[in-house]
mmCIF file with all atom_site columns, C-alpha atoms in Angstrom:
data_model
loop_
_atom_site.group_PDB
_atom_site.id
_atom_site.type_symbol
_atom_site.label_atom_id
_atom_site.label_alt_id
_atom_site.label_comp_id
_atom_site.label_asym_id
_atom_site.label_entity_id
_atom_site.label_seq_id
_atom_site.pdbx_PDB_ins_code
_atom_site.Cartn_x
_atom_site.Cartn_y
_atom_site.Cartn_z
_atom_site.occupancy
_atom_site.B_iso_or_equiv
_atom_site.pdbx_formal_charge
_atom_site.auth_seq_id
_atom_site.auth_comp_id
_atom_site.auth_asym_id
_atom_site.auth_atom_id
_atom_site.pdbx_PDB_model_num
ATOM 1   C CA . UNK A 1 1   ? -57.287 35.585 -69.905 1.00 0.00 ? 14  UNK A CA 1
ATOM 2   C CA . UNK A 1 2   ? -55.084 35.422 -66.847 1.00 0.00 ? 15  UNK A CA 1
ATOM 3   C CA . UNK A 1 3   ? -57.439 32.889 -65.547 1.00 0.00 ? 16  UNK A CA 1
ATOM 4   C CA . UNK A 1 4   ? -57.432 30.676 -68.798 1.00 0.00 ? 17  UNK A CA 1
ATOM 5   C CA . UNK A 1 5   ? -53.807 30.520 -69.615 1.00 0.00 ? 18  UNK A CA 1
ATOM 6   C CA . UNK A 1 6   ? -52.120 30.785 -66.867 1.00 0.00 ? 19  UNK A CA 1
ATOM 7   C CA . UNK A 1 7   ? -54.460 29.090 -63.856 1.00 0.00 ? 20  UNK A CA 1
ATOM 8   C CA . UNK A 1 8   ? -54.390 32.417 -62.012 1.00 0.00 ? 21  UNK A CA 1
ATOM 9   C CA . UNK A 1 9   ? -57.144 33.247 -59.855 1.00 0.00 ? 22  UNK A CA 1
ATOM 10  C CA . UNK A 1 10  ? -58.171 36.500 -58.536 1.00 0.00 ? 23  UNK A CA 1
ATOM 11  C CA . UNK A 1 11  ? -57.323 37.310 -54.748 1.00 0.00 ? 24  UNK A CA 1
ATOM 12  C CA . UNK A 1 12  ? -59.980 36.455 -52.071 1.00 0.00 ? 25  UNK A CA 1
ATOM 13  C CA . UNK A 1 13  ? -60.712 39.040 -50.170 1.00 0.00 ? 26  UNK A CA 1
ATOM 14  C CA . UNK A 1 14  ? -58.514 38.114 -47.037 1.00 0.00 ? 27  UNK A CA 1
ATOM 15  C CA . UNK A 1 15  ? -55.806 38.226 -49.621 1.00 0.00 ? 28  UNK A CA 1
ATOM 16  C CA . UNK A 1 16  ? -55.928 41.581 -50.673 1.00 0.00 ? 29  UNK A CA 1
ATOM 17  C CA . UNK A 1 17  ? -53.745 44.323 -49.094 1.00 0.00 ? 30  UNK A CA 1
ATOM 18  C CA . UNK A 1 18  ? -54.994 46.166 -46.919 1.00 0.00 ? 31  UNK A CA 1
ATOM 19  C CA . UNK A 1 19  ? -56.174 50.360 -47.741 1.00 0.00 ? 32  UNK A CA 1
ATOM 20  C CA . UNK A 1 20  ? -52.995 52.403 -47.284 1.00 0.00 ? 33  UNK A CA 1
ATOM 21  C CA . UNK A 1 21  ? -53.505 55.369 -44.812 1.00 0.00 ? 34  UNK A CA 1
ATOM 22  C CA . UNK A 1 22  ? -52.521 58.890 -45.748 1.00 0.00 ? 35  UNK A CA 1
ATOM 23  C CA . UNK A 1 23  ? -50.203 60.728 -42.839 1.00 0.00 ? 36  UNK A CA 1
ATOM 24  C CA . UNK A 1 24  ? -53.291 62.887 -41.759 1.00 0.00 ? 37  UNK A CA 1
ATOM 25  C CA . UNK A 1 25  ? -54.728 59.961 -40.379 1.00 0.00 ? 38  UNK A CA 1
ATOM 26  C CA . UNK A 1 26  ? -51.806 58.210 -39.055 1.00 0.00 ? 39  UNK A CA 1
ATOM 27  C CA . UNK A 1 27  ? -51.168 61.635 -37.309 1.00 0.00 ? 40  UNK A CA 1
ATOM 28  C CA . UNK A 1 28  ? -54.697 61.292 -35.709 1.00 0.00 ? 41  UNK A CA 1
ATOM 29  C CA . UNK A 1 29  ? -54.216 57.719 -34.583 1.00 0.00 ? 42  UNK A CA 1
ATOM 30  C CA . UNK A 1 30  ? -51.156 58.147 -32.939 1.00 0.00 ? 43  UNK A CA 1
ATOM 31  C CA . UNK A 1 31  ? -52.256 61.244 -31.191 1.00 0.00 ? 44  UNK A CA 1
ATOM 32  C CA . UNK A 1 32  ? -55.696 59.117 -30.077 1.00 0.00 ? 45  UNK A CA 1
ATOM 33  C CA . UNK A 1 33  ? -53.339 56.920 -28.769 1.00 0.00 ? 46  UNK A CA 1
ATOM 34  C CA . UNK A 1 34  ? -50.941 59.713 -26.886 1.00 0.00 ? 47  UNK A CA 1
ATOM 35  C CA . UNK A 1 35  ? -54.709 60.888 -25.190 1.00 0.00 ? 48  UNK A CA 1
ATOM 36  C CA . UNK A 1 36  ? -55.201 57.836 -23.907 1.00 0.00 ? 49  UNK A CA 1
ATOM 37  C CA . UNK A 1 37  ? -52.215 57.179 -22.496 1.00 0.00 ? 50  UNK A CA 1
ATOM 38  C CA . UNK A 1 38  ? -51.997 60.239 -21.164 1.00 0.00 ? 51  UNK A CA 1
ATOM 39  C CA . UNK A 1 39  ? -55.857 59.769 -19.328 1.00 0.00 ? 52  UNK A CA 1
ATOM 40  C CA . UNK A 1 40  ? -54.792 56.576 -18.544 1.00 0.00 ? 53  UNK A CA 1
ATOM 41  C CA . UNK A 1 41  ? -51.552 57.799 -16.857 1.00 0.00 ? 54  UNK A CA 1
ATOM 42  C CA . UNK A 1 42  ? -51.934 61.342 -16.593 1.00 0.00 ? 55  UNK A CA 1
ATOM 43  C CA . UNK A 1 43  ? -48.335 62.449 -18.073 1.00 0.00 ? 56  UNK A CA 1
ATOM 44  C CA . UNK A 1 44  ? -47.258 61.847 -21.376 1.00 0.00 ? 57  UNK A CA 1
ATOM 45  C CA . UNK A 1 45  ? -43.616 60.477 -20.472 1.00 0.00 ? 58  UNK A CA 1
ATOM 46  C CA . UNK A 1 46  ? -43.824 57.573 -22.744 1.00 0.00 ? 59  UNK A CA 1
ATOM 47  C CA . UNK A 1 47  ? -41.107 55.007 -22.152 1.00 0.00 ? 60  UNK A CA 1
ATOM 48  C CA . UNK A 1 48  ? -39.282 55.135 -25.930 1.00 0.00 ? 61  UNK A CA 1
ATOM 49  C CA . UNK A 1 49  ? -40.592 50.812 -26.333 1.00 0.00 ? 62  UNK A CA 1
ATOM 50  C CA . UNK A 1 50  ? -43.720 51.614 -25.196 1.00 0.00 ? 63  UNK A CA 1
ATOM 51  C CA . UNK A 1 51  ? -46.671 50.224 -27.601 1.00 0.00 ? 64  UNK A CA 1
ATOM 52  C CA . UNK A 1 52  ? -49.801 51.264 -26.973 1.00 0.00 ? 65  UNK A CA 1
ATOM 53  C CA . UNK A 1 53  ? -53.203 49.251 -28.033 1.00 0.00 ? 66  UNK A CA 1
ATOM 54  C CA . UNK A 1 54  ? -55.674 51.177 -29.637 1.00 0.00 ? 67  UNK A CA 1
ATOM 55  C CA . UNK A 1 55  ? -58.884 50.491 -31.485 1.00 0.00 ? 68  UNK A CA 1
ATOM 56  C CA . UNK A 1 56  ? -59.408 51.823 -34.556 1.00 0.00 ? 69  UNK A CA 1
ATOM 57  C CA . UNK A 1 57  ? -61.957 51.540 -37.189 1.00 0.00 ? 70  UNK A CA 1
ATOM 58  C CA . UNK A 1 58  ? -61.549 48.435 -39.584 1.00 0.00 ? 71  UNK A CA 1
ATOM 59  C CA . UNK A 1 59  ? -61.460 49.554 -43.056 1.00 0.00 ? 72  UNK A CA 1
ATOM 60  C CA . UNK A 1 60  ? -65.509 49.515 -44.761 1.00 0.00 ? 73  UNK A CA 1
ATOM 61  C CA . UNK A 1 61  ? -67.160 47.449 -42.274 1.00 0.00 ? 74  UNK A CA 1
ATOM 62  C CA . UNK A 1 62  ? -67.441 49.749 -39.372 1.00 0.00 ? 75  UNK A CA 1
ATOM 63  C CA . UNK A 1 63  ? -65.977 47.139 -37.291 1.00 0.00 ? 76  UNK A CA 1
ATOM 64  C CA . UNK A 1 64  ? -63.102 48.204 -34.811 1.00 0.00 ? 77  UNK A CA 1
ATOM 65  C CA . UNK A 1 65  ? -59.676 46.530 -34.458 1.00 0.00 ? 78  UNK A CA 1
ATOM 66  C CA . UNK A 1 66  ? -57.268 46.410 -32.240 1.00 0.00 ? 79  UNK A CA 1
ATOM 67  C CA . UNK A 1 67  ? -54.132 48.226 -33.237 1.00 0.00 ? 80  UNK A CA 1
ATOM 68  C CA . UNK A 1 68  ? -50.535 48.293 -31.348 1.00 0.00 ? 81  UNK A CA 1
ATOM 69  C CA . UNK A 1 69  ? -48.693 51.584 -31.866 1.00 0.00 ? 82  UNK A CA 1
ATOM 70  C CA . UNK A 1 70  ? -44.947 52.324 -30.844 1.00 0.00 ? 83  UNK A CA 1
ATOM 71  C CA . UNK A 1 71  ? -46.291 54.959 -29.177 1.00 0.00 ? 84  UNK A CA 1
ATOM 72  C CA . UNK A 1 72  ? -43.078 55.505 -27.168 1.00 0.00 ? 85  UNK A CA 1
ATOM 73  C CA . UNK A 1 73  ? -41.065 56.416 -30.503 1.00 0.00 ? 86  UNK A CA 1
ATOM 74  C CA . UNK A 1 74  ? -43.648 58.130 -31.794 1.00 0.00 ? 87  UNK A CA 1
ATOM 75  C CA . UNK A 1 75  ? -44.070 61.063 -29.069 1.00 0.00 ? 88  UNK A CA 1
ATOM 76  C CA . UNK A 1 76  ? -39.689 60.928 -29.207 1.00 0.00 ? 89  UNK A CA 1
ATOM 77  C CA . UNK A 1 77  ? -39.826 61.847 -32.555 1.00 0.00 ? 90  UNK A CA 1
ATOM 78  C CA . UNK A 1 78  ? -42.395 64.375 -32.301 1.00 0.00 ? 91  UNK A CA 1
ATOM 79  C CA . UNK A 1 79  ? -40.201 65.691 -29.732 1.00 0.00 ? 92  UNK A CA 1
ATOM 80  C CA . UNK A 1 80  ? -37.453 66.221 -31.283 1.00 0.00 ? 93  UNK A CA 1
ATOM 81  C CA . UNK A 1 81  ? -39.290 67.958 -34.355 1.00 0.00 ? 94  UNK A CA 1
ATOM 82  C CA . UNK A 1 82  ? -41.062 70.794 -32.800 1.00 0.00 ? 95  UNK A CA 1
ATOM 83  C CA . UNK A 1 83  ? -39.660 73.091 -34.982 1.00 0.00 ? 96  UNK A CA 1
ATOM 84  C CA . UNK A 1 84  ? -41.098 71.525 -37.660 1.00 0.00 ? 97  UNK A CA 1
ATOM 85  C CA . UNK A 1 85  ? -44.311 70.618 -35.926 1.00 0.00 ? 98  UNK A CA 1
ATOM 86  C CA . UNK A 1 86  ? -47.445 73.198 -37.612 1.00 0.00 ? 99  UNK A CA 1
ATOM 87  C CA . UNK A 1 87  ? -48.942 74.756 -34.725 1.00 0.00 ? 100 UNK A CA 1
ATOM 88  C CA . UNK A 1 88  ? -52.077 73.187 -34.773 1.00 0.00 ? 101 UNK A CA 1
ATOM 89  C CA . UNK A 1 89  ? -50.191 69.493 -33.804 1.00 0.00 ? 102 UNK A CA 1
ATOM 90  C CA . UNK A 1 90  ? -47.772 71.133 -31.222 1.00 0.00 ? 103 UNK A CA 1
ATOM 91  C CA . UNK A 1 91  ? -51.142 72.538 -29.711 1.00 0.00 ? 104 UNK A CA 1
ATOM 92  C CA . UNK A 1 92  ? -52.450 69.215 -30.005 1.00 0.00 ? 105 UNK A CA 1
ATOM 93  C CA . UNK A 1 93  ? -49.632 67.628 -28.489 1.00 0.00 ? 106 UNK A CA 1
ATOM 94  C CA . UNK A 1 94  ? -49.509 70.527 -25.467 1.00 0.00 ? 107 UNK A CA 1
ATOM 95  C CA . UNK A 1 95  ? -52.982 69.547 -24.655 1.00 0.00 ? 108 UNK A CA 1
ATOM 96  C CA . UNK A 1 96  ? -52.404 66.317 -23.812 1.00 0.00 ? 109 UNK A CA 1
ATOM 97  C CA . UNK A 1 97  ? -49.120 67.190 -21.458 1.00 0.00 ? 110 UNK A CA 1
ATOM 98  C CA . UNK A 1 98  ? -46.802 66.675 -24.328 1.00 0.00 ? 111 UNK A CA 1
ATOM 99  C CA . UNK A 1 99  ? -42.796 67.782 -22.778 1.00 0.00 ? 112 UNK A CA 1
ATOM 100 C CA . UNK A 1 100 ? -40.591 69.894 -24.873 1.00 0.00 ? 113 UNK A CA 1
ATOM 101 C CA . UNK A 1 101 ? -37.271 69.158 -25.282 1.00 0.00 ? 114 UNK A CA 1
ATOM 102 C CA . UNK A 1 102 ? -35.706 72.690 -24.060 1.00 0.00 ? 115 UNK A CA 1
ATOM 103 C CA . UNK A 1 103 ? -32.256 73.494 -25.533 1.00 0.00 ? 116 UNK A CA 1
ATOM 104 C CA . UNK A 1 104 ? -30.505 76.355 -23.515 1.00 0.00 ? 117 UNK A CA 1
#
């Protein structure tokens, strides 16, 4: 019907938006991205602008693509909520040279 009376055509598929992520696997990107930063560098003390460029599987096609993360503000926020952290992701984050913030 859309099509008939009103000329509208459905999206191609370059159109369409793309799959949202859920936080589990944002979470798991940007910590992907803090490992190999911190192999790369071997510390994790990320300038706050730094952006990172990861690949990460393309959604359905098993393709990769290149990804920039603000990696930088990412491991700052984490940082600054530990205490909120679950212990599995502060482990995570330990593991990979993560610095506390230490408030004596």
């Amino acid at each position: 019907m859309c099509d008939q009376v009103l000329g509208i055509e459905l999206a191609e598929e370059a159109e369409k938006p793309k799959a949202s992520m859920s936080q589990a696997q944002k979470w798991a990107i940007h910590l992907a991205a803090a490992r190999q930063f911190f192999e790369r560098e071997g510390h994790l003390k990320v300038p706050r602008k730094h952006i990172e460029t990861i690949n990460v599987p393309a959604a359905g096609d098993g393709q990769e693509e290149e990804r920039p993360l603000k990696l930088g503000a990412w491991v700052a926020n984490q940082r600054t909520r530990a205490a909120t952290l679950t212990p599995e992701r502060a482990e995570q984050l330990s593991a990979v040279g993560m610095r506390w913030m230490r408030w004596t």
